Amino acid sequence: MSHVVTLEAVTKKYGELVALDNVSLGFPQGRFVAVMGPSGSGKSTLIQCAAALDQPTSGSVTIGGVDVGSLNETKRTILRREHVGFVFQSYNLLPAITVEENLTLSLRLAGKRPDRAWIGELVERVGLQDRLRHRPAELSGGQQQRAAIVRALAGRPDVVFADEPTGALDLRSAAQVLDLLRGLVDDLGQTVVMVTHDPAAAARAHDALVMADGKVVDVLAEPSAEDLAARLTQLARGGLAVHAVGGVR
Amino acid sequence: MSGLGGLVVAFFAVFGGMALITGTGVIIESGLRSNISGQRLVHADVLVSAPQSLAQEGDLPVALPERAVVPSELAGELARLDGVASATGDVTFPATPLGDQKGDAAGAGHGWASAALAGGKLVSGRAPRAADEVVVPKGLAVRQGTSVEIVAGGRRGEYQVTGVVNAPDLYFADSTAAELAGRTGGPRADTVDLIALRAAPGTDPATLAEAVQREVGERYEVRTGPAKGDAESPGTAAARGMLIALPSSISGISMLIVGFVVGGGISLSITRQRRDLALLRAAGATPRQVRKLVGVQGMTAAVAALLPGAAAGYYLAAHFGDLLIHLGLLPQELPLTYSPIPAAAAALVLLGVVRLSAWAASISASKMPAVAAVRDAQSEPRQPSAVRFNSGLLIILAAMGLSTMPLFLRGEVAILGPSLGGLLSVIGLALAGPKLVQKATGLLVRMLPARVSPPLWLAVSNTHGYALRTAGAVAALGMVITLGTSNALTHTTVMRATADETARTLRADAVITAPAYGGIPRDLLGEVRALPGVTSAVTASTTTVIGRGLALGDGAESAMARSAMVLGPEARGLVDLGVTKGSLADLKGPSIAIDERSGAVGEHRDLVLGDGAKVRARVVATYSRALGLGPVVLARDLVAGHTTTDLDSTVFVRTADPSALNKLDKRWPALSVASAATSPQAGETSAQLWINIAVLAVLLGYVLVSVANRLVATTAARGTELTAIRRLGATPGQIRSMIRWEALLIALTASVAGLLMSAVPLMFLSIGFLGRPWPAGPLWLAPAAVAVVCAVVGLAYDLPARRLVRRSERVA
């Protein structure tokens, strides 16, 4: 199975603090991967580096076969908008423009003509057909996050990174968003990497990476919420039992 | 950090407001109670003079600039009072050696009796006794025992120098002085300018003054100490009225601007803190506590700005005073008064404005439910209210209606229309702005071609989506352009119309003035008429007249002082006022001619002349050209004996050979001959133009700095937004380009709006005054104002945006 994004010995330091400690892994195509771990374990840093939003201190990140480290900021931005979609905890919809304009914003910035049929299909899938002309502020949190997911997918990226996409949502909306993400992977073969600290959310993924202290300490395939919860509790108590380090093979 | 940016804006707003109000206060206070410096009669203890102001009901008294006289026998009466060592009648008249340098200021002459009061002692020689004797000041290059030609009281004569005195001015024998000052016959027979008293040894001047005041009652004014200057020079004292009138004409604009800027600054600093305040509310703070916190923060910034602002205000006032003196509007002898009162008053006003605007701005933030407060803080774009939009539109419409005034009324008063119109439309723009911006940019968004560059599209969408934010900047910048162009061009347009009409009115080929002689010498007119080529020559002067309903738009109740031209019946051939009824040939005896729109021939008008004399004059002519020479012309006979010098100021000459006038130079070296005739008001108008430009420059500079401050603060607070766009795939270059487009859009919108707001009133004004739709004057002002606004907006956006983009590269 080919890897959409590969990390090779990636270390990220913020001053003295080591957020990522020599991590090597690849994200396989067409899989829904959850990244879990306690606060400060480095999971957000991991996907920010993997999505080329941030530069690692050392090591290399390859997206679509291109080494990100060799690019300047502008080229990196262009690479990112070609290959990567991003979903944020705080939605990041621009309040000044309509929902519809938000959906095509990344494409517009890339100077690409949006694929209307594709976007229409996505909009129908998330059920926002009659909210397109509204401003983001007029939508509920769940609707905003669903719009953000359509935006992330609008350019048919190789991979979608989602950073705590359900963190600001109520249970029902969160469940809808998770169903949506899982459906995208199962029906459309989309690659999705999601950071979450919620075992129930992670349980919807194909694989779960568990992180602690800047390292990937565990990889669970088809995890159950109970297993994940137990694992996290264990980590929180400090009882580190490193099962496997490396990646999802 | 975000709160700090807002407080900096508030600080600068209050600082500037404090400086402006304090400065204005200093000018007003000086107008009320500054003392004339450099007194002449330093050895007199008490001065008694006629009142030099006209009390008005419900208004400030009008200052009388022409000397009001005192009967000379009063000196004898006062000399008999207890505690009076001596009582001397004093007169002042223009007296200048014939060959003196051409200059503006005439020398002065007095009777010898005044010399001792002025501290003058003979350095050599003896006092003047005969009618042709004079004592000269030390500095004059004339030796004792020689003879000197002097033009005194408009009469040229040869005088023997009998002595040299160590005081300025020329001294004549007392009887000669009375004659030269015109006190031996005519309306001012047996009078003096003032009576100077010396207190007997052991008598306190203040006590003496009280006794004298009891003796003379209300008829005369009794002064001691620094106030004596007012009795010596009523013309200088009258200039004080200008110090009050000037700021009151601009205080409307400046208070509006200060309120606008300070209110805006405070509300911005509070909006910046919306989120913090919301969190505070969520943490359990009551609305009252939140309002209090906001109030305290705003007050802290305001209080910190008070002292430096006051200092800047005194500094500004001093420079303004220098400018007034430089322009000749303020006599050098009238220095500004500096006391803490203006600063204290300004502080009170500003703290009031700050409190009010802090309260108004915090009311919505503090009242909403805590949860809503948090949510509202995040969704910044708000919908502009319809009421606000409609009232703004109504105000703009009303303003445009007002500015059509010059189409129907051609006169000074019509200027009010466009200037008020400009001011009102600025307020209207501020109200209607958000919705207007929303509609205009909405149209632009729809009209933009699909393939337009993404940064431009984003910039247009942002100005559209954040209509309130955009409109705030647009209104403030539009105000700069409107006030800047319309104020200056209104003045220049009216000036041009006045000059044009003056040229049509005065059919003179040459204009002779003699300020160095204090006025036109009495023999000069005959000499001019005898010159070859001269077909006619008439004299004229200007004085002040006070009356009701003299000009179009004057209220019927309050009497207005205005400067008026004085002409004789012979003026008819040379002065073409566009007489509609009656004739200038009847300008004899107690008569006047007035603007056809404010009276009719045969009416009688009660007037007060410049020295306070109450007269009744018959209207003998009405005329249409009121703009050039003003709305009222007085007969020379009416004014005779009621001006300080009793001399004409100008000779208008019609001649086939203007060069022949140069022959006059030999006989009267200090004359000045000009070819173009200017209106008596021309000098005043151009000085007012400069004052206006200076004041406006300061005001608009204040607005610009405060707008720039606000733009910097709002742009710097857009970090989250810019980071979000970066994350969605915008390159740093695209962000910078977007910001630049936004700046350009705002600057251009403001320019278009501002120019429109000023163009419409100016068009009506120009049609009314010049008969063409464009104004006279420096039209480059418009592009210059636009350029300044573009530069300020560009900088205010670019500098913080650069920093944000650099930061977003690191943490994107």
PDB file of N, CA and C in Angstrom, chain A residues 48 53-54 73-78 80-81 86 88 91-97 101-102 105-113 135 137 151, chain B residues 379-381 438 445 450-452 454-455 457-458 461-462 464-466 721 724-734 808-812:
ATOM      1  N   GLN A  48       0.711  18.732  12.100  1.00  0.00           N
ATOM      2  CA  GLN A  48       1.094  20.019  11.509  1.00  0.00           C
ATOM      3  C   GLN A  48       2.351  19.868  10.668  1.00  0.00           C
ATOM      4  N   LEU A  53       2.282  22.358   7.483  1.00  0.00           N
ATOM      5  CA  LEU A  53       1.922  23.643   8.090  1.00  0.00           C
ATOM      6  C   LEU A  53       3.083  24.163   8.912  1.00  0.00           C
ATOM      7  N   ASP A  54       3.919  23.223   9.373  1.00  0.00           N
ATOM      8  CA  ASP A  54       5.048  23.605  10.203  1.00  0.00           C
ATOM      9  C   ASP A  54       6.290  22.892   9.673  1.00  0.00           C
ATOM     10  N   GLU A  73       8.647  29.116   1.782  1.00  0.00           N
ATOM     11  CA  GLU A  73       7.308  29.234   2.334  1.00  0.00           C
ATOM     12  C   GLU A  73       6.244  29.267   1.243  1.00  0.00           C
ATOM     13  N   THR A  74       6.477  29.997   0.184  1.00  0.00           N
ATOM     14  CA  THR A  74       5.479  30.113  -0.878  1.00  0.00           C
ATOM     15  C   THR A  74       5.290  28.769  -1.580  1.00  0.00           C
ATOM     16  N   LYS A  75       6.405  28.103  -1.909  1.00  0.00           N
ATOM     17  CA  LYS A  75       6.298  26.811  -2.604  1.00  0.00           C
ATOM     18  C   LYS A  75       5.619  25.789  -1.701  1.00  0.00           C
ATOM     19  N   ARG A  76       5.933  25.877  -0.404  1.00  0.00           N
ATOM     20  CA  ARG A  76       5.327  24.959   0.549  1.00  0.00           C
ATOM     21  C   ARG A  76       3.803  25.151   0.572  1.00  0.00           C
ATOM     22  N   THR A  77       3.396  26.434   0.562  1.00  0.00           N
ATOM     23  CA  THR A  77       1.963  26.728   0.554  1.00  0.00           C
ATOM     24  C   THR A  77       1.306  26.134  -0.684  1.00  0.00           C
ATOM     25  N   ILE A  78       1.986  26.285  -1.823  1.00  0.00           N
ATOM     26  CA  ILE A  78       1.414  25.782  -3.077  1.00  0.00           C
ATOM     27  C   ILE A  78       1.316  24.256  -3.038  1.00  0.00           C
ATOM     28  N   ARG A  80       1.038  22.432  -0.438  1.00  0.00           N
ATOM     29  CA  ARG A  80       0.010  22.076   0.533  1.00  0.00           C
ATOM     30  C   ARG A  80      -1.372  22.160  -0.105  1.00  0.00           C
ATOM     31  N   ARG A  81      -1.613  23.248  -0.844  1.00  0.00           N
ATOM     32  CA  ARG A  81      -2.967  23.357  -1.367  1.00  0.00           C
ATOM     33  C   ARG A  81      -3.220  22.402  -2.530  1.00  0.00           C
ATOM     34  N   PHE A  86      -7.356  20.454   5.105  1.00  0.00           N
ATOM     35  CA  PHE A  86      -7.213  20.566   6.554  1.00  0.00           C
ATOM     36  C   PHE A  86      -8.559  20.934   7.183  1.00  0.00           C
ATOM     37  N   PHE A  88     -10.104  22.102  10.936  1.00  0.00           N
ATOM     38  CA  PHE A  88      -9.648  22.611  12.231  1.00  0.00           C
ATOM     39  C   PHE A  88     -10.727  22.476  13.293  1.00  0.00           C
ATOM     40  N   TYR A  91     -13.089  25.353  13.065  1.00  0.00           N
ATOM     41  CA  TYR A  91     -13.695  25.449  11.719  1.00  0.00           C
ATOM     42  C   TYR A  91     -12.893  26.317  10.758  1.00  0.00           C
ATOM     43  N   ASN A  92     -12.465  27.545  11.249  1.00  0.00           N
ATOM     44  CA  ASN A  92     -11.713  28.459  10.383  1.00  0.00           C
ATOM     45  C   ASN A  92     -12.447  28.839   9.109  1.00  0.00           C
ATOM     46  N   LEU A  93     -13.768  28.978   9.213  1.00  0.00           N
ATOM     47  CA  LEU A  93     -14.483  29.549   8.070  1.00  0.00           C
ATOM     48  C   LEU A  93     -14.338  31.062   8.163  1.00  0.00           C
ATOM     49  N   LEU A  94     -14.148  31.720   7.038  1.00  0.00           N
ATOM     50  CA  LEU A  94     -14.015  33.172   7.070  1.00  0.00           C
ATOM     51  C   LEU A  94     -15.400  33.785   7.253  1.00  0.00           C
ATOM     52  N   PRO A  95     -15.568  34.607   8.274  1.00  0.00           N
ATOM     53  CA  PRO A  95     -16.905  35.122   8.575  1.00  0.00           C
ATOM     54  C   PRO A  95     -17.417  36.129   7.554  1.00  0.00           C
ATOM     55  N   ALA A  96     -16.514  36.730   6.782  1.00  0.00           N
ATOM     56  CA  ALA A  96     -16.944  37.823   5.902  1.00  0.00           C
ATOM     57  C   ALA A  96     -17.590  37.328   4.616  1.00  0.00           C
ATOM     58  N   ILE A  97     -17.412  36.046   4.267  1.00  0.00           N
ATOM     59  CA  ILE A  97     -17.944  35.568   2.989  1.00  0.00           C
ATOM     60  C   ILE A  97     -18.955  34.453   3.233  1.00  0.00           C
ATOM     61  N   GLU A 101     -18.839  30.536  -0.772  1.00  0.00           N
ATOM     62  CA  GLU A 101     -17.553  31.137  -1.123  1.00  0.00           C
ATOM     63  C   GLU A 101     -16.434  30.538  -0.289  1.00  0.00           C
ATOM     64  N   ASN A 102     -16.759  30.186   0.961  1.00  0.00           N
ATOM     65  CA  ASN A 102     -15.772  29.542   1.817  1.00  0.00           C
ATOM     66  C   ASN A 102     -15.352  28.193   1.250  1.00  0.00           C
ATOM     67  N   LEU A 105     -12.781  28.597  -1.415  1.00  0.00           N
ATOM     68  CA  LEU A 105     -11.738  29.594  -1.155  1.00  0.00           C
ATOM     69  C   LEU A 105     -10.340  29.065  -1.479  1.00  0.00           C
ATOM     70  N   SER A 106     -10.046  27.840  -1.016  1.00  0.00           N
ATOM     71  CA  SER A 106      -8.701  27.298  -1.241  1.00  0.00           C
ATOM     72  C   SER A 106      -8.431  27.158  -2.734  1.00  0.00           C
ATOM     73  N   LEU A 107      -9.463  26.739  -3.472  1.00  0.00           N
ATOM     74  CA  LEU A 107      -9.305  26.576  -4.919  1.00  0.00           C
ATOM     75  C   LEU A 107      -9.058  27.926  -5.568  1.00  0.00           C
ATOM     76  N   ARG A 108      -9.819  28.901  -5.095  1.00  0.00           N
ATOM     77  CA  ARG A 108      -9.685  30.244  -5.621  1.00  0.00           C
ATOM     78  C   ARG A 108      -8.262  30.760  -5.403  1.00  0.00           C
ATOM     79  N   LEU A 109      -7.745  30.501  -4.174  1.00  0.00           N
ATOM     80  CA  LEU A 109      -6.388  30.951  -3.871  1.00  0.00           C
ATOM     81  C   LEU A 109      -5.381  30.239  -4.761  1.00  0.00           C
ATOM     82  N   ALA A 110      -5.711  29.007  -5.145  1.00  0.00           N
ATOM     83  CA  ALA A 110      -4.806  28.253  -6.005  1.00  0.00           C
ATOM     84  C   ALA A 110      -5.001  28.626  -7.470  1.00  0.00           C
ATOM     85  N   GLY A 111      -5.998  29.464  -7.727  1.00  0.00           N
ATOM     86  CA  GLY A 111      -6.262  29.871  -9.101  1.00  0.00           C
ATOM     87  C   GLY A 111      -6.886  28.757  -9.920  1.00  0.00           C
ATOM     88  N   LYS A 112      -7.599  27.839  -9.249  1.00  0.00           N
ATOM     89  CA  LYS A 112      -8.212  26.712  -9.966  1.00  0.00           C
ATOM     90  C   LYS A 112      -9.713  26.909 -10.084  1.00  0.00           C
ATOM     91  N   ARG A 113     -10.264  26.394 -11.160  1.00  0.00           N
ATOM     92  CA  ARG A 113     -11.703  26.451 -11.326  1.00  0.00           C
ATOM     93  C   ARG A 113     -12.330  25.330 -10.493  1.00  0.00           C
ATOM     94  N   ARG A 135     -24.093  33.266   5.853  1.00  0.00           N
ATOM     95  CA  ARG A 135     -22.783  33.534   6.430  1.00  0.00           C
ATOM     96  C   ARG A 135     -22.473  32.439   7.436  1.00  0.00           C
ATOM     97  N   ALA A 137     -21.531  32.491  10.399  1.00  0.00           N
ATOM     98  CA  ALA A 137     -22.025  32.748  11.757  1.00  0.00           C
ATOM     99  C   ALA A 137     -23.482  32.335  11.914  1.00  0.00           C
ATOM    100  N   ARG A 151     -14.953  21.965   2.318  1.00  0.00           N
ATOM    101  CA  ARG A 151     -13.898  22.837   1.830  1.00  0.00           C
ATOM    102  C   ARG A 151     -12.578  22.079   1.707  1.00  0.00           C
TER     103      ARG A 151
ATOM    104  N   SER B 379     -18.127  36.144  16.390  1.00  0.00           N
ATOM    105  CA  SER B 379     -18.680  36.451  15.071  1.00  0.00           C
ATOM    106  C   SER B 379     -18.713  37.953  14.898  1.00  0.00           C
ATOM    107  N   GLU B 380     -17.637  38.469  14.344  1.00  0.00           N
ATOM    108  CA  GLU B 380     -17.512  39.913  14.325  1.00  0.00           C
ATOM    109  C   GLU B 380     -18.441  40.627  13.349  1.00  0.00           C
ATOM    110  N   PRO B 381     -18.620  40.135  12.148  1.00  0.00           N
ATOM    111  CA  PRO B 381     -19.450  40.931  11.235  1.00  0.00           C
ATOM    112  C   PRO B 381     -20.870  41.056  11.767  1.00  0.00           C
ATOM    113  N   GLN B 438     -21.657  48.418   2.259  1.00  0.00           N
ATOM    114  CA  GLN B 438     -22.102  47.051   2.019  1.00  0.00           C
ATOM    115  C   GLN B 438     -22.719  46.929   0.629  1.00  0.00           C
ATOM    116  N   VAL B 445     -18.607  42.990  -5.729  1.00  0.00           N
ATOM    117  CA  VAL B 445     -18.367  41.547  -5.637  1.00  0.00           C
ATOM    118  C   VAL B 445     -19.063  40.848  -6.802  1.00  0.00           C
ATOM    119  N   ALA B 450     -15.044  36.457 -12.803  1.00  0.00           N
ATOM    120  CA  ALA B 450     -14.719  35.261 -12.028  1.00  0.00           C
ATOM    121  C   ALA B 450     -13.214  35.043 -11.952  1.00  0.00           C
ATOM    122  N   ARG B 451     -12.486  35.477 -12.980  1.00  0.00           N
ATOM    123  CA  ARG B 451     -11.065  35.141 -13.021  1.00  0.00           C
ATOM    124  C   ARG B 451     -10.209  36.229 -12.379  1.00  0.00           C
ATOM    125  N   VAL B 452     -10.822  37.093 -11.561  1.00  0.00           N
ATOM    126  CA  VAL B 452     -10.057  38.150 -10.935  1.00  0.00           C
ATOM    127  C   VAL B 452      -9.074  37.527  -9.942  1.00  0.00           C
ATOM    128  N   PRO B 454      -7.201  36.198  -6.793  1.00  0.00           N
ATOM    129  CA  PRO B 454      -7.792  35.825  -5.503  1.00  0.00           C
ATOM    130  C   PRO B 454      -7.605  36.883  -4.414  1.00  0.00           C
ATOM    131  N   PRO B 455      -6.403  37.516  -4.298  1.00  0.00           N
ATOM    132  CA  PRO B 455      -6.271  38.537  -3.244  1.00  0.00           C
ATOM    133  C   PRO B 455      -7.255  39.686  -3.420  1.00  0.00           C
ATOM    134  N   TRP B 457     -10.159  39.554  -4.924  1.00  0.00           N
ATOM    135  CA  TRP B 457     -11.491  39.054  -4.594  1.00  0.00           C
ATOM    136  C   TRP B 457     -11.691  39.019  -3.080  1.00  0.00           C
ATOM    137  N   LEU B 458     -10.669  38.528  -2.389  1.00  0.00           N
ATOM    138  CA  LEU B 458     -10.751  38.453  -0.921  1.00  0.00           C
ATOM    139  C   LEU B 458     -10.865  39.836  -0.312  1.00  0.00           C
ATOM    140  N   SER B 461     -14.298  41.083  -0.797  1.00  0.00           N
ATOM    141  CA  SER B 461     -15.203  40.357   0.093  1.00  0.00           C
ATOM    142  C   SER B 461     -15.050  40.805   1.536  1.00  0.00           C
ATOM    143  N   ASN B 462     -13.817  41.072   1.943  1.00  0.00           N
ATOM    144  CA  ASN B 462     -13.591  41.516   3.321  1.00  0.00           C
ATOM    145  C   ASN B 462     -14.201  42.880   3.586  1.00  0.00           C
ATOM    146  N   HIS B 464     -16.606  44.089   2.092  1.00  0.00           N
ATOM    147  CA  HIS B 464     -18.051  43.877   2.059  1.00  0.00           C
ATOM    148  C   HIS B 464     -18.527  43.233   3.358  1.00  0.00           C
ATOM    149  N   GLY B 465     -17.831  42.184   3.772  1.00  0.00           N
ATOM    150  CA  GLY B 465     -18.255  41.428   4.956  1.00  0.00           C
ATOM    151  C   GLY B 465     -18.082  42.223   6.239  1.00  0.00           C
ATOM    152  N   TYR B 466     -17.010  43.008   6.310  1.00  0.00           N
ATOM    153  CA  TYR B 466     -16.779  43.823   7.511  1.00  0.00           C
ATOM    154  C   TYR B 466     -17.183  45.259   7.207  1.00  0.00           C
ATOM    155  N   GLU B 721      -7.375  35.900  11.721  1.00  0.00           N
ATOM    156  CA  GLU B 721      -7.989  35.836  10.404  1.00  0.00           C
ATOM    157  C   GLU B 721      -6.936  35.550   9.328  1.00  0.00           C
ATOM    158  N   ALA B 724      -5.701  32.052   9.495  1.00  0.00           N
ATOM    159  CA  ALA B 724      -6.684  31.126   8.944  1.00  0.00           C
ATOM    160  C   ALA B 724      -6.576  31.090   7.428  1.00  0.00           C
ATOM    161  N   ILE B 725      -6.477  32.260   6.807  1.00  0.00           N
ATOM    162  CA  ILE B 725      -6.397  32.290   5.343  1.00  0.00           C
ATOM    163  C   ILE B 725      -5.102  31.631   4.873  1.00  0.00           C
ATOM    164  N   ARG B 726      -4.021  31.874   5.638  1.00  0.00           N
ATOM    165  CA  ARG B 726      -2.753  31.222   5.290  1.00  0.00           C
ATOM    166  C   ARG B 726      -2.923  29.709   5.308  1.00  0.00           C
ATOM    167  N   ARG B 727      -3.599  29.211   6.329  1.00  0.00           N
ATOM    168  CA  ARG B 727      -3.757  27.765   6.461  1.00  0.00           C
ATOM    169  C   ARG B 727      -4.600  27.187   5.342  1.00  0.00           C
ATOM    170  N   LEU B 728      -5.479  28.031   4.791  1.00  0.00           N
ATOM    171  CA  LEU B 728      -6.331  27.538   3.715  1.00  0.00           C
ATOM    172  C   LEU B 728      -5.609  27.574   2.385  1.00  0.00           C
ATOM    173  N   GLY B 729      -4.345  27.982   2.405  1.00  0.00           N
ATOM    174  CA  GLY B 729      -3.579  27.862   1.182  1.00  0.00           C
ATOM    175  C   GLY B 729      -3.172  29.176   0.556  1.00  0.00           C
ATOM    176  N   ALA B 730      -3.270  30.309   1.290  1.00  0.00           N
ATOM    177  CA  ALA B 730      -2.807  31.573   0.736  1.00  0.00           C
ATOM    178  C   ALA B 730      -1.308  31.691   0.971  1.00  0.00           C
ATOM    179  N   THR B 731      -0.568  32.081  -0.061  1.00  0.00           N
ATOM    180  CA  THR B 731       0.866  32.294   0.115  1.00  0.00           C
ATOM    181  C   THR B 731       1.055  33.633   0.818  1.00  0.00           C
ATOM    182  N   PRO B 732       2.248  33.841   1.435  1.00  0.00           N
ATOM    183  CA  PRO B 732       2.496  35.143   2.085  1.00  0.00           C
ATOM    184  C   PRO B 732       2.297  36.286   1.100  1.00  0.00           C
ATOM    185  N   GLY B 733       2.700  36.096  -0.138  1.00  0.00           N
ATOM    186  CA  GLY B 733       2.529  37.141  -1.139  1.00  0.00           C
ATOM    187  C   GLY B 733       1.062  37.470  -1.364  1.00  0.00           C
ATOM    188  N   GLN B 734       0.232  36.415  -1.383  1.00  0.00           N
ATOM    189  CA  GLN B 734      -1.198  36.656  -1.589  1.00  0.00           C
ATOM    190  C   GLN B 734      -1.794  37.454  -0.434  1.00  0.00           C
ATOM    191  N   SER B 808       3.046  34.831  10.726  1.00  0.00           N
ATOM    192  CA  SER B 808       2.246  33.689  10.269  1.00  0.00           C
ATOM    193  C   SER B 808       3.123  32.688   9.527  1.00  0.00           C
ATOM    194  N   GLU B 809       4.280  33.146   9.003  1.00  0.00           N
ATOM    195  CA  GLU B 809       5.172  32.203   8.339  1.00  0.00           C
ATOM    196  C   GLU B 809       5.768  31.252   9.348  1.00  0.00           C
ATOM    197  N   ARG B 810       5.949  31.738  10.553  1.00  0.00           N
ATOM    198  CA  ARG B 810       6.575  30.887  11.562  1.00  0.00           C
ATOM    199  C   ARG B 810       5.575  29.900  12.172  1.00  0.00           C
ATOM    200  N   VAL B 811       4.366  30.364  12.429  1.00  0.00           N
ATOM    201  CA  VAL B 811       3.444  29.491  13.165  1.00  0.00           C
ATOM    202  C   VAL B 811       2.307  28.946  12.318  1.00  0.00           C
ATOM    203  N   ALA B 812       2.364  29.239  11.010  1.00  0.00           N
ATOM    204  CA  ALA B 812       1.270  28.788  10.151  1.00  0.00           C
ATOM    205  C   ALA B 812       0.874  27.390  10.476  1.00  0.00           C
TER     206      ALA B 812
END
